[in-house]
């Protein structure tokens, strides 16, 4: 084989991998958007009708479908402009290097302790709250439009932010690493039709921001005092403080720590076997 043939072969493989990667990314995030799911089903129906019209020589329907396929993409761009913008914004918020600060074990435990203490107080006092914890996807777009704080995480500060009559009470708090970066943040609400009508604006905003990234969203219901966690477009409702503590400890665990722990376990097994 010549160098040119090898290069051509590698290029074709790379081309196929990129296409499949794009399809995988689209399908992975497609289920989180109801409108995009309906759009995808509509495209499949049109393609199916086109194949049927070609096989059975249905001239009229084939002629109409040719126009739909020709001008359809332009119409879709206009109709689904908000959804396309959301996808582009999601790509823009992605960080290649992951979380801006890797928390140590002590920092993680302290942060979880302060957050859960605040949520327990807010639950008993029936004070609504919305706390968003950044992970790999940046939340800087929302931080820029909110009130900057950049303070150490403490239960007292979180309680005071969400206390009634506080100007920042109705917004959300954004946490980056071991700092409260901002408060009074406004997030997009989810348009998922499967959401229960009993859920209020906070829960819909929690689902909305969790659908666009990988953040952890904590909610305290003002009406019932119930605690919830939203991640990846899914809402875990009516949790206990201990359940939230376990979720946070697991989800905030650095990826590098997982690898190191596995290596340490293997080393320990080798030592014991020897």
Short mmCIF file of C-alpha atoms in Angstrom, two decimals:
data_model
loop_
_atom_site.label_atom_id
_atom_site.label_comp_id
_atom_site.label_asym_id
_atom_site.label_seq_id
_atom_site.Cartn_x
_atom_site.Cartn_y
_atom_site.Cartn_z
CA UNK A 1 0.00 0.00 0.00
CA UNK A 2 1.21 3.47 -0.89
CA UNK A 3 1.30 6.44 1.45
CA UNK A 4 -1.53 8.13 -0.49
CA UNK A 5 -3.81 5.07 -0.19
CA UNK A 6 -3.16 4.84 3.56
CA UNK A 7 -3.89 8.57 3.98
CA UNK A 8 -7.08 8.23 1.92
CA UNK A 9 -8.21 5.25 4.04
CA UNK A 10 -7.58 7.12 7.31
CA UNK A 11 -9.41 10.18 5.96
CA UNK A 12 -12.48 8.10 5.05
CA UNK A 13 -12.54 6.47 8.49
CA UNK A 14 -12.21 9.87 10.17
CA UNK A 15 -15.02 11.22 7.98
CA UNK A 16 -17.34 8.37 8.97
CA UNK A 17 -16.44 8.70 12.67
CA UNK A 18 -17.20 12.44 12.62
CA UNK A 19 -20.59 11.83 11.01
CA UNK A 20 -21.49 9.10 13.49
CA UNK A 21 -20.23 11.30 16.35
CA UNK A 22 -22.52 14.12 15.22
CA UNK A 23 -25.50 11.76 14.98
CA UNK A 24 -24.72 10.33 18.41
CA UNK A 25 -24.54 13.82 19.95
CA UNK A 26 -27.84 14.85 18.32
CA UNK A 27 -29.69 11.69 19.34
CA UNK A 28 -28.26 11.85 22.88
CA UNK A 29 -29.67 15.32 23.48
CA UNK A 30 -32.76 14.90 21.31
CA UNK A 31 -34.82 13.19 24.01
CA UNK A 32 -34.51 16.22 26.29
CA UNK A 33 -36.38 18.52 23.88
CA UNK A 34 -40.00 17.69 23.12
CA UNK A 35 -40.16 19.93 20.04
CA UNK A 36 -37.04 18.41 18.56
CA UNK A 37 -38.44 14.90 19.12
CA UNK A 38 -41.60 15.84 17.21
CA UNK A 39 -39.46 17.39 14.47
CA UNK A 40 -37.37 14.23 14.17
CA UNK A 41 -40.53 12.09 13.92
CA UNK A 42 -41.89 14.40 11.22
CA UNK A 43 -38.69 14.08 9.18
CA UNK A 44 -38.85 10.28 9.43
CA UNK A 45 -42.46 10.31 8.21
CA UNK A 46 -41.58 12.52 5.23
CA UNK A 47 -38.62 10.31 4.29
CA UNK A 48 -40.83 7.22 4.60
CA UNK A 49 -43.52 8.73 2.37
CA UNK A 50 -40.87 9.70 -0.20
CA UNK A 51 -39.55 6.13 -0.33
CA UNK A 52 -43.09 4.77 -0.72
CA UNK A 53 -43.91 7.25 -3.49
CA UNK A 54 -40.74 6.28 -5.41
CA UNK A 55 -41.42 2.55 -5.04
CA UNK A 56 -45.07 2.72 -6.12
CA UNK A 57 -44.55 5.60 -8.62
CA UNK A 58 -46.98 7.98 -6.88
CA UNK A 59 -46.38 11.02 -9.03
CA UNK A 60 -48.49 13.65 -7.24
CA UNK A 61 -47.36 12.91 -3.70
CA UNK A 62 -43.78 12.51 -4.94
CA UNK A 63 -43.93 15.93 -6.63
CA UNK A 64 -45.19 17.57 -3.42
CA UNK A 65 -42.58 15.80 -1.28
CA UNK A 66 -39.82 17.00 -3.63
CA UNK A 67 -40.82 20.60 -2.85
CA UNK A 68 -41.05 19.83 0.87
CA UNK A 69 -37.58 18.27 0.90
CA UNK A 70 -36.12 21.14 -1.17
CA UNK A 71 -37.52 24.01 0.89
CA UNK A 72 -38.09 22.19 4.18
CA UNK A 73 -34.64 22.86 5.70
CA UNK A 74 -35.08 26.62 5.24
CA UNK A 75 -38.52 26.51 6.85
CA UNK A 76 -37.18 24.44 9.76
CA UNK A 77 -34.42 26.97 10.42
CA UNK A 78 -37.02 29.74 10.69
CA UNK A 79 -39.56 27.78 12.74
CA UNK A 80 -37.10 26.12 15.12
CA UNK A 81 -34.71 29.05 15.47
CA UNK A 82 -34.97 29.09 19.33
CA UNK A 83 -34.11 25.38 19.58
CA UNK A 84 -31.16 25.76 17.20
CA UNK A 85 -29.93 28.73 19.21
CA UNK A 86 -30.16 26.69 22.43
CA UNK A 87 -28.01 23.94 20.90
CA UNK A 88 -25.38 26.47 19.79
CA UNK A 89 -25.42 28.09 23.24
CA UNK A 90 -24.92 24.67 24.82
CA UNK A 91 -21.87 24.10 22.63
CA UNK A 92 -20.54 27.53 23.56
CA UNK A 93 -20.92 26.81 27.28
CA UNK A 94 -19.03 23.54 27.09
CA UNK A 95 -15.61 23.52 28.73
CA UNK A 96 -12.97 21.20 27.33
CA UNK A 97 -10.96 21.21 30.55
CA UNK A 98 -13.86 20.34 32.86
CA UNK A 99 -14.71 21.94 36.18
CA UNK A 100 -12.77 25.11 36.86
CA UNK A 101 -11.81 23.88 40.33
CA UNK A 102 -11.33 20.29 41.44
CA UNK A 103 -12.56 19.98 45.01
CA UNK A 104 -10.62 18.08 47.64
CA UNK A 105 -12.40 15.59 49.86
CA UNK A 106 -12.51 18.06 52.78
CA UNK A 107 -13.78 20.89 50.57
CA UNK A 108 -16.46 18.68 49.06
CA UNK A 109 -17.70 17.51 52.45
CA UNK A 110 -17.71 21.05 53.86
CA UNK A 111 -19.63 22.43 50.87
CA UNK A 112 -22.20 19.63 50.98
CA UNK A 113 -22.60 20.16 54.74
CA UNK A 114 -23.23 23.91 54.34
CA UNK A 115 -25.66 23.45 51.43
CA UNK A 116 -27.71 20.70 53.08
CA UNK A 117 -27.83 22.62 56.37
CA UNK A 118 -29.24 25.61 54.52
CA UNK A 119 -31.76 23.46 52.65
CA UNK A 120 -32.89 21.82 55.89
CA UNK A 121 -33.55 25.23 57.45
CA UNK A 122 -35.33 26.50 54.33
CA UNK A 123 -37.43 23.33 54.24
CA UNK A 124 -38.62 23.76 57.83
CA UNK A 125 -39.29 27.48 57.33
CA UNK A 126 -41.07 26.90 53.98
CA UNK A 127 -38.77 29.31 52.16
CA UNK A 128 -38.36 28.70 48.43
CA UNK A 129 -34.85 28.34 47.00
CA UNK A 130 -33.08 27.47 43.75
CA UNK A 131 -29.39 26.52 43.86
CA UNK A 132 -27.43 25.64 40.72
CA UNK A 133 -24.03 23.96 41.02
CA UNK A 134 -21.79 24.23 37.97
CA UNK A 135 -19.88 21.21 36.73
CA UNK A 136 -18.27 20.75 33.30
CA UNK A 137 -20.54 23.14 31.38
CA UNK A 138 -20.00 26.83 32.06
CA UNK A 139 -22.82 28.98 33.46
CA UNK A 140 -21.07 32.28 32.74
CA UNK A 141 -23.91 33.48 30.48
CA UNK A 142 -26.29 33.41 33.44
CA UNK A 143 -23.70 34.76 35.87
CA UNK A 144 -23.14 37.85 33.71
CA UNK A 145 -26.85 38.74 33.96
CA UNK A 146 -27.12 38.19 37.72
CA UNK A 147 -25.78 39.83 40.88
CA UNK A 148 -22.09 38.95 41.45
CA UNK A 149 -21.21 37.78 44.95
CA UNK A 150 -18.14 35.50 44.86
CA UNK A 151 -18.19 34.53 48.52
CA UNK A 152 -17.38 31.39 50.47
CA UNK A 153 -20.24 28.92 50.68
CA UNK A 154 -22.01 29.03 54.04
CA UNK A 155 -25.47 28.00 55.19
CA UNK A 156 -26.05 31.44 56.76
CA UNK A 157 -25.32 33.23 53.50
CA UNK A 158 -27.59 30.91 51.49
CA UNK A 159 -30.42 31.35 54.00
CA UNK A 160 -30.06 35.13 53.96
CA UNK A 161 -30.12 35.24 50.14
CA UNK A 162 -33.42 33.33 49.94
CA UNK A 163 -35.00 34.97 52.98
CA UNK A 164 -38.36 36.62 52.12
CA UNK A 165 -38.26 40.29 51.04
CA UNK A 166 -34.62 39.93 49.99
CA UNK A 167 -34.30 41.42 46.46
CA UNK A 168 -32.50 38.24 45.32
CA UNK A 169 -35.07 35.87 46.82
CA UNK A 170 -36.86 34.99 43.58
CA UNK A 171 -33.74 34.27 41.54
CA UNK A 172 -31.30 31.38 41.63
CA UNK A 173 -27.89 31.04 43.26
CA UNK A 174 -24.97 29.81 41.15
CA UNK A 175 -22.13 27.91 42.79
CA UNK A 176 -18.75 27.41 41.12
CA UNK A 177 -16.30 25.20 42.95
CA UNK A 178 -16.24 26.30 46.59
CA UNK A 179 -17.70 29.78 45.96
CA UNK A 180 -21.15 31.31 45.63
CA UNK A 181 -20.54 33.21 42.41
CA UNK A 182 -23.83 35.01 41.95
CA UNK A 183 -27.46 35.30 43.05
CA UNK A 184 -30.68 36.46 41.45
CA UNK A 185 -29.95 34.43 38.31
CA UNK A 186 -32.81 33.80 35.87
CA UNK A 187 -32.95 30.47 34.04
CA UNK A 188 -35.04 29.21 31.12
CA UNK A 189 -38.09 27.18 32.10
CA UNK A 190 -38.61 23.73 30.62
CA UNK A 191 -41.31 23.31 27.97
CA UNK A 192 -41.58 19.56 28.52
CA UNK A 193 -45.27 18.70 28.32
CA UNK A 194 -44.80 15.72 30.64
CA UNK A 195 -44.06 17.95 33.64
CA UNK A 196 -46.75 17.85 36.32
CA UNK A 197 -48.93 20.96 36.42
CA UNK A 198 -48.49 21.02 40.20
CA UNK A 199 -44.85 22.04 39.83
CA UNK A 200 -44.16 25.75 40.05
CA UNK A 201 -41.77 28.12 38.30
CA UNK A 202 -38.73 27.09 40.38
CA UNK A 203 -39.07 23.45 39.46
CA UNK A 204 -39.61 24.28 35.79
CA UNK A 205 -36.56 26.54 35.82
CA UNK A 206 -34.57 23.77 37.51
CA UNK A 207 -35.53 21.33 34.77
CA UNK A 208 -34.91 23.96 32.10
CA UNK A 209 -31.30 24.67 33.10
CA UNK A 210 -30.60 20.98 33.74
CA UNK A 211 -31.72 20.19 30.17
CA UNK A 212 -29.12 22.53 28.68
CA UNK A 213 -26.08 21.35 30.65
CA UNK A 214 -24.69 19.00 33.27
CA UNK A 215 -25.22 21.18 36.33
CA UNK A 216 -26.81 20.00 39.58
CA UNK A 217 -29.94 21.94 40.53
CA UNK A 218 -31.37 21.96 44.06
CA UNK A 219 -34.90 23.17 44.75
CA UNK A 220 -36.81 23.95 47.93
CA UNK A 221 -40.54 24.30 47.41
CA UNK A 222 -42.04 27.41 48.96
CA UNK A 223 -45.52 25.85 49.14
CA UNK A 224 -44.68 22.41 50.55
CA UNK A 225 -41.07 22.70 51.78
CA UNK A 226 -40.16 19.58 49.80
CA UNK A 227 -36.62 19.16 48.46
CA UNK A 228 -35.79 18.19 44.90
CA UNK A 229 -32.75 17.64 42.69
CA UNK A 230 -32.71 18.11 38.91
CA UNK A 231 -29.98 16.63 36.69
CA UNK A 232 -29.84 15.90 32.96
CA UNK A 233 -33.43 16.97 32.43
CA UNK A 234 -34.82 14.70 35.17
CA UNK A 235 -36.32 15.79 38.49
CA UNK A 236 -36.04 13.75 41.69
CA UNK A 237 -38.88 15.09 43.83
CA UNK A 238 -39.54 15.03 47.58
CA UNK A 239 -36.12 13.87 48.78
CA UNK A 240 -34.78 13.87 52.31
CA UNK A 241 -31.78 15.93 53.39
CA UNK A 242 -29.70 12.78 53.77
CA UNK A 243 -30.58 11.65 50.22
CA UNK A 244 -29.52 15.02 48.83
CA UNK A 245 -26.29 14.84 50.81
CA UNK A 246 -25.45 11.44 49.29
CA UNK A 247 -26.29 12.66 45.78
CA UNK A 248 -24.07 15.73 46.13
CA UNK A 249 -21.14 13.79 47.57
CA UNK A 250 -21.30 11.35 44.66
CA UNK A 251 -21.95 13.85 41.85
CA UNK A 252 -19.30 16.35 43.02
CA UNK A 253 -16.67 13.66 43.24
CA UNK A 254 -13.81 14.56 40.85
CA UNK A 255 -13.35 12.26 37.88
CA UNK A 256 -9.63 11.99 38.57
CA UNK A 257 -10.36 10.69 42.05
CA UNK A 258 -12.32 7.79 40.57
CA UNK A 259 -9.34 6.73 38.48
CA UNK A 260 -6.92 7.14 41.39
CA UNK A 261 -9.20 5.14 43.69
CA UNK A 262 -9.37 2.28 41.19
CA UNK A 263 -5.59 2.27 40.82
CA UNK A 264 -5.16 2.31 44.60
CA UNK A 265 -7.59 -0.60 44.98
CA UNK A 266 -5.65 -2.61 42.41
CA UNK A 267 -2.37 -1.84 44.20
CA UNK A 268 -3.88 -2.84 47.55
CA UNK A 269 -5.08 -6.14 46.07
CA UNK A 270 -1.60 -6.83 44.67
CA UNK A 271 -0.01 -6.13 48.04
CA UNK A 272 -2.46 -8.41 49.83
CA UNK A 273 -1.93 -11.22 47.31
CA UNK A 274 1.85 -10.98 47.74
#
